[in-house]
Coordinates of C-alpha atoms and ligand atoms in Angstrom, one line a residue:
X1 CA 37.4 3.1 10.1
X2 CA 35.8 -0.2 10.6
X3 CA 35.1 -2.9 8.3
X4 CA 31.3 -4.1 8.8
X5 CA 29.5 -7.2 6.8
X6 CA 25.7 -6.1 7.4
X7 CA 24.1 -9.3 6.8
X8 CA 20.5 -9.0 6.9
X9 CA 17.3 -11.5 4.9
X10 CA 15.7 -8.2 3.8
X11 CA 16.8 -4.9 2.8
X12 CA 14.7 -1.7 1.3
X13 CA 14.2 -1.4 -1.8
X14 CA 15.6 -4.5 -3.0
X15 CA 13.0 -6.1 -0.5
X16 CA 10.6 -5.8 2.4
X17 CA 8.1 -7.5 4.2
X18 CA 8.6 -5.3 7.8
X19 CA 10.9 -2.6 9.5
X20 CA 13.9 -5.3 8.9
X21 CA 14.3 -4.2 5.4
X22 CA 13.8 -0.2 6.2
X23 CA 16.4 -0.4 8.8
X24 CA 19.1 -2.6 6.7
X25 CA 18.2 -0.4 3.7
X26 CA 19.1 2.8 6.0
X27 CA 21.9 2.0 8.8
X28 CA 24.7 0.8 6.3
X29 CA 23.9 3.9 4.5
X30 CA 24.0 6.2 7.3
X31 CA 27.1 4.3 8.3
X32 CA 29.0 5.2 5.2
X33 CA 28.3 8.3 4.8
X34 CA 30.3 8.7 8.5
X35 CA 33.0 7.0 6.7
X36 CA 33.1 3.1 7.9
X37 CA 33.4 0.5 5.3
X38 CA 30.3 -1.8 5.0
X39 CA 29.2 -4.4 2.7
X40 CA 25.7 -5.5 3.0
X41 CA 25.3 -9.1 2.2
X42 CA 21.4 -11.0 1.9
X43 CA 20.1 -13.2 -0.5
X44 CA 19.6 -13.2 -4.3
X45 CA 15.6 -13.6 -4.3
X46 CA 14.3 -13.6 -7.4
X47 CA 12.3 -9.8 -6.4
X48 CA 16.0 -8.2 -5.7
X49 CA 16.9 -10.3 -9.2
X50 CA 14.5 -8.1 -10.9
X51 CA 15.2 -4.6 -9.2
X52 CA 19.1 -4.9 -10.2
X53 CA 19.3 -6.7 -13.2
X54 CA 22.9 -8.4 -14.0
X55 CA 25.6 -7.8 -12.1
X56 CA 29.2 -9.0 -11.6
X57 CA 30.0 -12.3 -10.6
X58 CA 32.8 -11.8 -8.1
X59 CA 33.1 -15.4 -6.2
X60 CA 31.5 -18.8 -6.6
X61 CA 31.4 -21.6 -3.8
X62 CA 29.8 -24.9 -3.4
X63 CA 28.2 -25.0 -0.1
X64 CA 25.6 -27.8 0.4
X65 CA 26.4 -29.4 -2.9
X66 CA 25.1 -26.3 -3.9
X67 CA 26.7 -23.5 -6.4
X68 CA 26.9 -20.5 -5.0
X69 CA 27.7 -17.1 -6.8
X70 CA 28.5 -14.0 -4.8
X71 CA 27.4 -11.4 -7.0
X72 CA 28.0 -7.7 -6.8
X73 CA 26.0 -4.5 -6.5
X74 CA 24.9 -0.9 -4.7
X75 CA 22.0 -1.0 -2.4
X76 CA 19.7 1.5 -5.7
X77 CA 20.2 5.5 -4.8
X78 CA 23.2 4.6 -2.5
X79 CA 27.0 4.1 -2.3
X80 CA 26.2 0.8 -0.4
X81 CA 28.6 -2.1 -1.7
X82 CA 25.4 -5.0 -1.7
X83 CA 26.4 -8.7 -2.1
X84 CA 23.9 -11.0 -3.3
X85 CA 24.2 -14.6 -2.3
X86 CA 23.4 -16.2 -5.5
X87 CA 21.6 -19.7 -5.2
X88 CA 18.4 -20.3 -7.2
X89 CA 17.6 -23.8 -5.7
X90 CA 17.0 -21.9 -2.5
X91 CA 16.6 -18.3 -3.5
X92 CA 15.2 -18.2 -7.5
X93 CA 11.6 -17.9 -6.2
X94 CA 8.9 -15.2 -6.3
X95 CA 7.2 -13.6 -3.3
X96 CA 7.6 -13.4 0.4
X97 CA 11.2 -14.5 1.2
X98 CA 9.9 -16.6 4.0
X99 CA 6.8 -17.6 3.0
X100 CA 5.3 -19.7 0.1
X101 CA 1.9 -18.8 -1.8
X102 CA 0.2 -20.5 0.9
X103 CA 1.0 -18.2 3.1
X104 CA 3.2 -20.8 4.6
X105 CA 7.0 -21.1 5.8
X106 CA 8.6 -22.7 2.8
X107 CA 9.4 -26.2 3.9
X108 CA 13.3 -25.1 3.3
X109 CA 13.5 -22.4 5.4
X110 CA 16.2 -24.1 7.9
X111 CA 17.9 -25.5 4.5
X112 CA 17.9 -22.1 2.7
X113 CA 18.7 -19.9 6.0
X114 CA 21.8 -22.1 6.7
X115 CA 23.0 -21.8 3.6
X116 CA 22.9 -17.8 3.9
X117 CA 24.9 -18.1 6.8
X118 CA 27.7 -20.7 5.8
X119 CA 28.4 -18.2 3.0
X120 CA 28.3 -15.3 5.2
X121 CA 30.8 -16.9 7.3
X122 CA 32.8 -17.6 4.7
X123 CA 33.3 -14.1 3.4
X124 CA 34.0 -13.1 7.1
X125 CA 36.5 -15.4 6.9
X126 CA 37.8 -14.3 4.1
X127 CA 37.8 -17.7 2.7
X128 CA 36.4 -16.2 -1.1
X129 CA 39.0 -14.4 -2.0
X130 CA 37.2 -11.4 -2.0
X131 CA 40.3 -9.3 -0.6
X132 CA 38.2 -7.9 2.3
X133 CA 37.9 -9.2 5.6
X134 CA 35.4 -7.5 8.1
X135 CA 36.7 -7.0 11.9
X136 CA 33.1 -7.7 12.6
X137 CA 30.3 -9.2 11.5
X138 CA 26.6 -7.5 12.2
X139 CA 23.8 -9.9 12.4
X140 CA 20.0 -9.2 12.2
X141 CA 17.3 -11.6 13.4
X142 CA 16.9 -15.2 13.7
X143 CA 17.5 -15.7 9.9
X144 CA 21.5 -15.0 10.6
X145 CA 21.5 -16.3 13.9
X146 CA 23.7 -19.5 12.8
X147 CA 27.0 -17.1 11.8
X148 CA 28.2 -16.0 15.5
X149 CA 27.5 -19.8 16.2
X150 CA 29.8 -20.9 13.4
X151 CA 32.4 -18.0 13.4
X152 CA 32.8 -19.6 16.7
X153 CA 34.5 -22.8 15.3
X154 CA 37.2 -20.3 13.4
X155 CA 40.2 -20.4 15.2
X156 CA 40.6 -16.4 14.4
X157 CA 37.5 -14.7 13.8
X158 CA 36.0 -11.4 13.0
X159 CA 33.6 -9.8 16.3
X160 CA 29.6 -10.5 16.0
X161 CA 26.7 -8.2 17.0
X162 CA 23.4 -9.6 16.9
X163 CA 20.4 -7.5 16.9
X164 CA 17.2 -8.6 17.6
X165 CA 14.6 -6.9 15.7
X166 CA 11.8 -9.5 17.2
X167 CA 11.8 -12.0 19.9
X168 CA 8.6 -13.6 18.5
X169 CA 10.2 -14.6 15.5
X170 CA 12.8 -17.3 16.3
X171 CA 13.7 -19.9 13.8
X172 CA 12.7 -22.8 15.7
X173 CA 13.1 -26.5 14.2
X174 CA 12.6 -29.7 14.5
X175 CA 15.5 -32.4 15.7
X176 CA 14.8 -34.2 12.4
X177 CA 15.8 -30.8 10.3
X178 CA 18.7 -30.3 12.4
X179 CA 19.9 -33.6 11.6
X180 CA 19.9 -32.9 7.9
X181 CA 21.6 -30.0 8.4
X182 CA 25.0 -30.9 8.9
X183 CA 26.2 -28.8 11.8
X184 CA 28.4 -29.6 14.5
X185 CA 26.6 -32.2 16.9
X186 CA 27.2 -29.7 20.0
X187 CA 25.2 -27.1 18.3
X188 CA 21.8 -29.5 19.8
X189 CA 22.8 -29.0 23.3
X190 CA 20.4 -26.9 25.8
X191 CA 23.7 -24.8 26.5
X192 CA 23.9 -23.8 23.5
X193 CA 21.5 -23.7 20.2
X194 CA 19.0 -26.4 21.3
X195 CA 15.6 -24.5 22.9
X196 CA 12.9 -26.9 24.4
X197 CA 13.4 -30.2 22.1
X198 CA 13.7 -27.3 19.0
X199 CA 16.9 -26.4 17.5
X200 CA 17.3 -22.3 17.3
X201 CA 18.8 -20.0 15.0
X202 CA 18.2 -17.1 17.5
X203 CA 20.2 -18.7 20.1
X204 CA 23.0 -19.0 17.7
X205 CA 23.4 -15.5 18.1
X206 CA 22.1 -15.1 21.6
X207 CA 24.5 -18.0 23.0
X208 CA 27.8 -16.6 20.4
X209 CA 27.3 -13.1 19.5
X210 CA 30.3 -10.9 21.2
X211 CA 27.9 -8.6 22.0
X212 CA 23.7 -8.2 21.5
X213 CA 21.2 -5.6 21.2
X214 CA 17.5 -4.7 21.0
X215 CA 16.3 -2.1 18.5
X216 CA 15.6 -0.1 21.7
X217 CA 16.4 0.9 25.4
X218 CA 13.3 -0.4 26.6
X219 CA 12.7 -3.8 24.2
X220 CA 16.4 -4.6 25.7
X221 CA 14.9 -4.0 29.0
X222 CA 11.6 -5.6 28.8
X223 CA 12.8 -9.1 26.9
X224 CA 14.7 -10.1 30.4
X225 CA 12.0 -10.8 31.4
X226 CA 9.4 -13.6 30.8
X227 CA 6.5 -11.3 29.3
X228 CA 8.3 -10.4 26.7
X229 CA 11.6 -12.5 26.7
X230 CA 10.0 -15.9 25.0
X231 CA 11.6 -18.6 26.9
X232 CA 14.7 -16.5 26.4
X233 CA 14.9 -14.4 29.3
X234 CA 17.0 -15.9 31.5
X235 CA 19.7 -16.5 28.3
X236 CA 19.3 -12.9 28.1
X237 CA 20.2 -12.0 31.8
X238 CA 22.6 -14.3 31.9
X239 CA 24.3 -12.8 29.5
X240 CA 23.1 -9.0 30.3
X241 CA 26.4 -7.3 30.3
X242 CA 26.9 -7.6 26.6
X243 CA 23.0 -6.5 26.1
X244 CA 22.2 -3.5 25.1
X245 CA 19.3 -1.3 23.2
X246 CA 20.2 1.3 20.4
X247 CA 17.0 3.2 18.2
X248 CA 16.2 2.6 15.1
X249 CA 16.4 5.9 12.7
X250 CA 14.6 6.3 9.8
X251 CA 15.3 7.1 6.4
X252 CA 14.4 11.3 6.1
X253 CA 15.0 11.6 2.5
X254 CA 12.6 8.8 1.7
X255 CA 10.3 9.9 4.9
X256 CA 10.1 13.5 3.9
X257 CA 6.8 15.2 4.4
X258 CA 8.2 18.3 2.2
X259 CA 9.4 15.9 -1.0
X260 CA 7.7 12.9 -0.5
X261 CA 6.8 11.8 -4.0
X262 CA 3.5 9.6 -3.0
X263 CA 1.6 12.7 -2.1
X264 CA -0.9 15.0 -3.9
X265 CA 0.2 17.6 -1.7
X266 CA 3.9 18.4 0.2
X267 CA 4.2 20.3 3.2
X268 CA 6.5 20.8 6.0
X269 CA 6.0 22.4 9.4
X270 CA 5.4 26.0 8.0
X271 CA 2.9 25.1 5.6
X272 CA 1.5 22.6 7.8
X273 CA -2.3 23.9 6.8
X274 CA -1.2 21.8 3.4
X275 CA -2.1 18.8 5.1
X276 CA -5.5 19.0 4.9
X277 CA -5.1 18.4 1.2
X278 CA -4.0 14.8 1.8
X279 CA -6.5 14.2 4.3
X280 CA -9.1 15.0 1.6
X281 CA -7.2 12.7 -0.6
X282 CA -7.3 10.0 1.4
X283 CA -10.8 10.4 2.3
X284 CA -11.7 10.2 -1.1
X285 CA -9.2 7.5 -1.7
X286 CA -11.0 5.0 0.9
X287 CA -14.9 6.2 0.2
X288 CA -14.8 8.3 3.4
X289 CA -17.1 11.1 3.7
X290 CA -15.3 14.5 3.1
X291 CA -15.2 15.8 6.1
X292 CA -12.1 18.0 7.0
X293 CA -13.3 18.5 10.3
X294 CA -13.3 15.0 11.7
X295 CA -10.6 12.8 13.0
X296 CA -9.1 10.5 10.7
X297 CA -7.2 7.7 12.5
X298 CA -4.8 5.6 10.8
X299 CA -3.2 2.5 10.8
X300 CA -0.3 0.5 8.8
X301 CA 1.1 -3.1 9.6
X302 CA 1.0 -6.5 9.7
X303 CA -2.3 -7.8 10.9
X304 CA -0.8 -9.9 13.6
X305 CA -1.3 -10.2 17.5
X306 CA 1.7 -7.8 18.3
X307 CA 0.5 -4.9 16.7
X308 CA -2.3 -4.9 19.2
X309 CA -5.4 -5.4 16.2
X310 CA -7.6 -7.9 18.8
X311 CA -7.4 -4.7 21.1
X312 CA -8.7 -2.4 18.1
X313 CA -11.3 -4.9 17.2
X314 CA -12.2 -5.2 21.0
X315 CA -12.8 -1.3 20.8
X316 CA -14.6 -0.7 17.4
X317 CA -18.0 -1.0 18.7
X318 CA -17.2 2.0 21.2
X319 CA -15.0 3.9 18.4
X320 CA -17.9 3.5 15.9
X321 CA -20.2 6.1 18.4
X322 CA -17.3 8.4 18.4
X323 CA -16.9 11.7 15.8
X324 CA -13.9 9.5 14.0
X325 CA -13.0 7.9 10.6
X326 CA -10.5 5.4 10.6
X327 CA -8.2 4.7 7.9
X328 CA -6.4 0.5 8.0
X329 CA -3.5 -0.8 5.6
X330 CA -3.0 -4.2 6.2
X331 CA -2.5 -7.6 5.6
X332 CA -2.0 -10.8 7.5
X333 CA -4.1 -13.4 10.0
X334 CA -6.8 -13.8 7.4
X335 CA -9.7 -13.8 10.5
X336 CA -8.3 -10.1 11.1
X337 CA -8.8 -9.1 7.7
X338 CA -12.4 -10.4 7.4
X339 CA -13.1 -9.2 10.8
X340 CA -12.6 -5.5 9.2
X341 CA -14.1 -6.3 6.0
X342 CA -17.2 -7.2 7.8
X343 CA -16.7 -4.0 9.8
X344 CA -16.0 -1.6 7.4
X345 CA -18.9 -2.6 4.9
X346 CA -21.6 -2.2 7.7
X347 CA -19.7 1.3 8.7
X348 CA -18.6 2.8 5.4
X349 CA -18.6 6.0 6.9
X350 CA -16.5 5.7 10.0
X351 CA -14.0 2.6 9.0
X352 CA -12.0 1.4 6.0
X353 CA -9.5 -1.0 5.4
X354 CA -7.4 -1.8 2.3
X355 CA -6.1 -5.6 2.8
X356 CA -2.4 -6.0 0.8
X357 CA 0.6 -4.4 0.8
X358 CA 0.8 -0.5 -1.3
X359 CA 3.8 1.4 -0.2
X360 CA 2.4 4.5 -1.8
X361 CA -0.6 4.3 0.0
X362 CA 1.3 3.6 4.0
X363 CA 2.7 7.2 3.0
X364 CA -0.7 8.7 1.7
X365 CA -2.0 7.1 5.1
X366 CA 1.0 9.0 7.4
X367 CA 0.6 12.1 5.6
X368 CA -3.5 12.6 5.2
X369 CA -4.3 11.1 8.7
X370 CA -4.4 13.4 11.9
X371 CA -3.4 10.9 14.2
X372 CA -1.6 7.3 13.9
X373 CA -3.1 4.6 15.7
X374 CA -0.6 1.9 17.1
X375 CA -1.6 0.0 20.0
X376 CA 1.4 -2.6 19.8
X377 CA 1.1 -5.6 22.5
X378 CA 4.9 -5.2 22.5
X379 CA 7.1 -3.3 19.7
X380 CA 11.0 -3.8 19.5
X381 CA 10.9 -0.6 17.9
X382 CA 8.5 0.4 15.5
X383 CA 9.0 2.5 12.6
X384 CA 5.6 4.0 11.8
X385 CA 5.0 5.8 14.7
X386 CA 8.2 7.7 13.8
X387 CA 7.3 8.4 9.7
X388 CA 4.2 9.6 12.0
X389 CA 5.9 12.1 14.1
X390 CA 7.6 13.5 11.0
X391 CA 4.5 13.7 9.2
X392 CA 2.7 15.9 11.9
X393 CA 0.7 12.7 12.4
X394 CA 0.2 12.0 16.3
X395 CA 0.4 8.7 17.2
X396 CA -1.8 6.6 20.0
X397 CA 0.9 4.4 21.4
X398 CA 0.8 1.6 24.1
X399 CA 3.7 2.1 26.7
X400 CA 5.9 -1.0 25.7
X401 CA 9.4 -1.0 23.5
X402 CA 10.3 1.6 21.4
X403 CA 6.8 2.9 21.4
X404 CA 7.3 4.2 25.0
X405 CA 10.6 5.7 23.9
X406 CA 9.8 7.6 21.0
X407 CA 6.6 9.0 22.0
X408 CA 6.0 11.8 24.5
X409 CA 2.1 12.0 26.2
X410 CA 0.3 14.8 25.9
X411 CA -0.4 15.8 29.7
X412 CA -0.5 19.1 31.9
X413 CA 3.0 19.6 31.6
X414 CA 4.6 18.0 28.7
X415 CA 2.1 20.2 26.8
X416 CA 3.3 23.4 28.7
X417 CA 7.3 22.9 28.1
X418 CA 6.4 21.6 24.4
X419 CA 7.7 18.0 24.7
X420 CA 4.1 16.3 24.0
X421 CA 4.4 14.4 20.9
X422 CA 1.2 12.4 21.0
X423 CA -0.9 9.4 23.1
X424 CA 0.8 7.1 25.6
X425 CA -1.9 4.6 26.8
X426 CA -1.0 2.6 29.6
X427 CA -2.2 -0.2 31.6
X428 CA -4.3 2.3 33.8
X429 CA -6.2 3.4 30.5
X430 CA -8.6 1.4 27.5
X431 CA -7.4 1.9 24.0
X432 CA -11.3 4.1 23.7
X433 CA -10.4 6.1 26.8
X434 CA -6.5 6.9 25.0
X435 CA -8.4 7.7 22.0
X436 CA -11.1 10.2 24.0
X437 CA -8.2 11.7 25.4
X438 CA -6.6 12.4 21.6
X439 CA -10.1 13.8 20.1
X440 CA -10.2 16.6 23.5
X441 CA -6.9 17.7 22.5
X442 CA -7.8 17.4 18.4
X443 CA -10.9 20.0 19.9
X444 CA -7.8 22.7 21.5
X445 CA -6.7 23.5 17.9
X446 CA -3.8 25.6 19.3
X447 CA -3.0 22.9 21.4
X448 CA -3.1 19.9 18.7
X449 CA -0.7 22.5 16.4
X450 CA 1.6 23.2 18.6
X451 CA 1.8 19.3 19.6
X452 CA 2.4 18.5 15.7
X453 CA 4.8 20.9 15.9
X454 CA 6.5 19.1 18.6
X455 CA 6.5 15.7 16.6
X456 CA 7.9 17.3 13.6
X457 CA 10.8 18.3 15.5
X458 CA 11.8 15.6 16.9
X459 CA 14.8 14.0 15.3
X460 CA 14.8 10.5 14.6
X461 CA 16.8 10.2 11.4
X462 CA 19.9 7.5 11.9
X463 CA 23.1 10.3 12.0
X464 CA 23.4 10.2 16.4
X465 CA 22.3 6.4 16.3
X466 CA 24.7 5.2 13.6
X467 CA 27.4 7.0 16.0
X468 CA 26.0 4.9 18.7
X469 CA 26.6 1.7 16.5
X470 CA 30.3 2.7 15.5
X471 CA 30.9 2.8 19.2
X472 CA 28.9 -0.3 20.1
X473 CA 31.3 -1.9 16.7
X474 CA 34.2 -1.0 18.7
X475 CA 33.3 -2.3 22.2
X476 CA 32.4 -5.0 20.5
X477 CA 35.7 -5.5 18.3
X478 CA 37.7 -5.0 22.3
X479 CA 35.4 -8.4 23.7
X480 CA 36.5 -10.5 20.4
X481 CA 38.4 -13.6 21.8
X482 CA 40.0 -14.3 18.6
X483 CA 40.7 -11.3 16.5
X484 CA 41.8 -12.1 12.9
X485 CA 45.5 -10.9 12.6
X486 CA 46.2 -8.0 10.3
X487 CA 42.3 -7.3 9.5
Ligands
ADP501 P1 7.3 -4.5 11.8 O1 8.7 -4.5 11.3 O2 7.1 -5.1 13.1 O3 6.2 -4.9 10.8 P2 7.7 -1.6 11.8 O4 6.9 -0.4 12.3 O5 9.1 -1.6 12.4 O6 6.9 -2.9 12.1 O7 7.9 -1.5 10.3 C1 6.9 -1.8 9.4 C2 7.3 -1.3 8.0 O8 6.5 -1.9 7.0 C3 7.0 0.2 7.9 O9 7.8 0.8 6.9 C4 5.5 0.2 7.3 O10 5.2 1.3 6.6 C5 5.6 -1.0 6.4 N1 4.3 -1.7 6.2 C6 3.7 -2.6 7.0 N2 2.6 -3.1 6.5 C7 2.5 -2.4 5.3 C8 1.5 -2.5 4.2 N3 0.4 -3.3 4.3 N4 1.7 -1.8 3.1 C9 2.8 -1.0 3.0 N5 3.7 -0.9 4.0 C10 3.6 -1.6 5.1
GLC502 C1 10.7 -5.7 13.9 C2 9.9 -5.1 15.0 C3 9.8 -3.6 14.9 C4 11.1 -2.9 14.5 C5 11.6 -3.6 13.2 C6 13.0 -3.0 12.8 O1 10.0 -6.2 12.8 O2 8.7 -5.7 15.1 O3 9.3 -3.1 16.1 O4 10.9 -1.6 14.3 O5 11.8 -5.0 13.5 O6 13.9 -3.1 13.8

């Protein structure tokens, strides 16, 4: 049994703003329940305040010149030990836990994200009295990037793993900001955590970490190299024998076509007819004509440049002259969202979008859609187009990342030995020539079943890929310079 600290800046359903929180709300669960010891550690925002009410106080520390309480709880509906790092000045505030009302980073960020990391350091260290030590500490994104860097000061030290979750997202700063921050002077240092005049979180953990991955075989492939590696390719081949690229899984109880408790109507893959309830539901939900016979397209994410929405917007004209409804959950680059306002009030019929964020409504979209449109510019992973497979919902995927291997094309033979799972555009096809190809298969009626039978086969819950993090935990644990004695 190992002892893992999980420390992650979102977790579901304390709180989400992307597949970061779904995967730290699932792993450490799927990782206790095959018996390893985890403690999931992120901040106390004032949203994950509300959901668990008081708790225990179980350590305080100034950090900063700043009181910090560790306080103590279960991630809700699991056994997952949760610590909350417990600063108001940085963490007491409402909303996005990056962002401001504006929409903006909060001008703290570097301050506040820091902070998280000093204290996670110091419980790896042991240094709280908390009577548990991890033998390794498992870092997600940019926002712990700073603890492999400063475990590497410790003269004994638990291992690190950093996953990356999303090379666009770096925590890059200023000199200025790294100057108030107190670190060790070496940390500015193109060696090490400086990138291009910036100081970077990420390469805190690219640079440190005893061992990295990608949130798939591919992303870990494809971010060596500089279309997708962001200035950080060569770091990332450099130190490509420590690199590797595990799945994501998903959560099945709360992705659950059969009990999922947003729907009017459950169904599984025997009573996959049921379906069509939903659909109607949905139509109804977002003013779309009633029509059971037409393919409804959906879409959930963050209206940003990586989910591919230019390319979507590119192809609506086309789309809008095809037998199609499309149904869009979103919110994020306010020119997107107006773009398909505009659109979807001069096409009421075909298009409509609901700008925000409704988790009821991203599972009323995966379970009354027929197919799932994601045309990701790049995706690490991706977690919709798996709720989609589950949900008998075929996704329209671009070849990149985790897309390309989750998703099976539909073609002469993958149809014939049942292995078709959906749409796999590539650079040989248009996003309206991938979504042709899905409406003459939606026509073969036999053939669409028995490809949504395929997808709701598939098994992408987290019980083989939490086995593949154990053993990446204790490969990792064997490249540890400096293991802490008697941990
Ligand atoms: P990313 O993390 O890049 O945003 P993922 O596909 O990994 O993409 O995960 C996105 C998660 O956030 C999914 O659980 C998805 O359902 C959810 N999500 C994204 N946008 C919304 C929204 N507007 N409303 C509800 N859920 C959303
Ligand atoms: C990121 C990626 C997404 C991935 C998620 C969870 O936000 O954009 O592809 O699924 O992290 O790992």
């Amino acid at each position: 049994m190992s002892k893992i600290l999980f420390a992650t800046s979102e977790a579901y359903p304390l709180i989400k703003t992307g597949g970061l929180a779904d995967v730290s709300g699932s792993l450490p669960r799927a990782l206790v329940s095959q018996k390893q010891d985890v403690r999931l550690i992120l901040p106390a925002y004032a949203d994950v305040m509300e959901k668990v009410g008081s708790c225990k106080t179980i350590a305080s520390q100034v950090v900063d010149g700043l009181t910090v309480n560790i306080l103590e709880t279960r991630l809700p509906g699991t056994k997952v030990k949760t610590w909350l790092v417990d600063c108001p000045e940085y963490f007491d505030r409402p909303g996005n836990p990056y962002l401001d009302e504006h929409n903006e980073d909060w001008h703290d960020n570097a301050e506040r994200f820091t902070l998280f990391c000093r204290v996670v350091v110091a419980v790896a260290l042991n240094q709280l009295e908390l009577n548990w030590q991890p033998d390794l500490v498992h870092c997600n994104d940019w926002q712990t990037g700073l603890v492999p860097a400063l475990l590497d000061e410790a003269p004994q030290r638990p291992a690190t793993l950093f996953t990356i979750h999303n090379m666009a997202y770096q925590g890059l700063f200023p000199f200025d900001t790294f100057a108030k921050l107190s670190l060790p002077d070496h940390f500015w240092h193109h060696e090490t955590l400086e990138f291009h005049d910036y100081f970077s979180f990420m390469k805190g953990g690219l640079v440190y970490a005893d061992s990295i991955n990608a949130v798939s075989p591919t992303y870990a492939e494809e971010i060596k190299t500089p279309e997708f590696g962001y200035g950080l390719d060569g770091l990332l081949r450099y130190r490509q024998s420590v690199v590797s690229g595990i799945l994501n899984g998903i959560d099945t109880t709360e992705w659950n076509p059969g009990t999922d408790k947003y729907l009017v109507q459950t169904y599984n893959r025997r009573t996959l007819s049921k379906k069509q309830i939903n659909k109607a539901a949905l139509q109804q939900h977002f003013s779309l004509p009633a029509e059971p016979d037409t393919l409804l397209l959906g879409f959930i994410g963050r209206l940003v440049e990586q989910k591919g929405v230019d390319d979507i917007l590119q192809a609506l004209p086309a789309l809008m002259e095809l037998p199609i409804q499309i149904a869009i959950l979103g919110s994020g680059q306010p020119y997107y969202e107006q773009d398909f306002l505009d659109w979807a009030q001069r096409h009421p019929q075909k298009i409509a979008i609901t700008v925000g964020y409704d988790e009821a409504l991203a599972h009323q979209i995966e379970a009354g859609s027929d197919a799932f449109l994601m045309p990701s510019r790049f995706e690490p992973c991706g977690l919709n187009q798996l709720y989609s497979l589950r949900y008998g919902t075929l996704p329209v995927v671009r070849d990149v990342g985790g897309l390309k291997d989750t998703v099976t094309d539909s073609q002469v033979e993958t149809l014939e030995n049942n292995s078709a799972t959906g749409i796999v555009f590539s650079k040989d096809e248009t996003l309206v020539e991938a979504i042709q190809r899905l409406l003459t298969l939606y026509k073969d009626t036999p053939k669409w079943k028995q490809v949504q039978h395929n997808a709701m086969q598939q098994d992408n819950s987290w019980s083989h890929r939490a086995c593949a993090y154990i053993e990446l935990y204790e490969q990792t644990t064997g490249r540890n310079p400096r293991p802490v004695k008697n941990a």
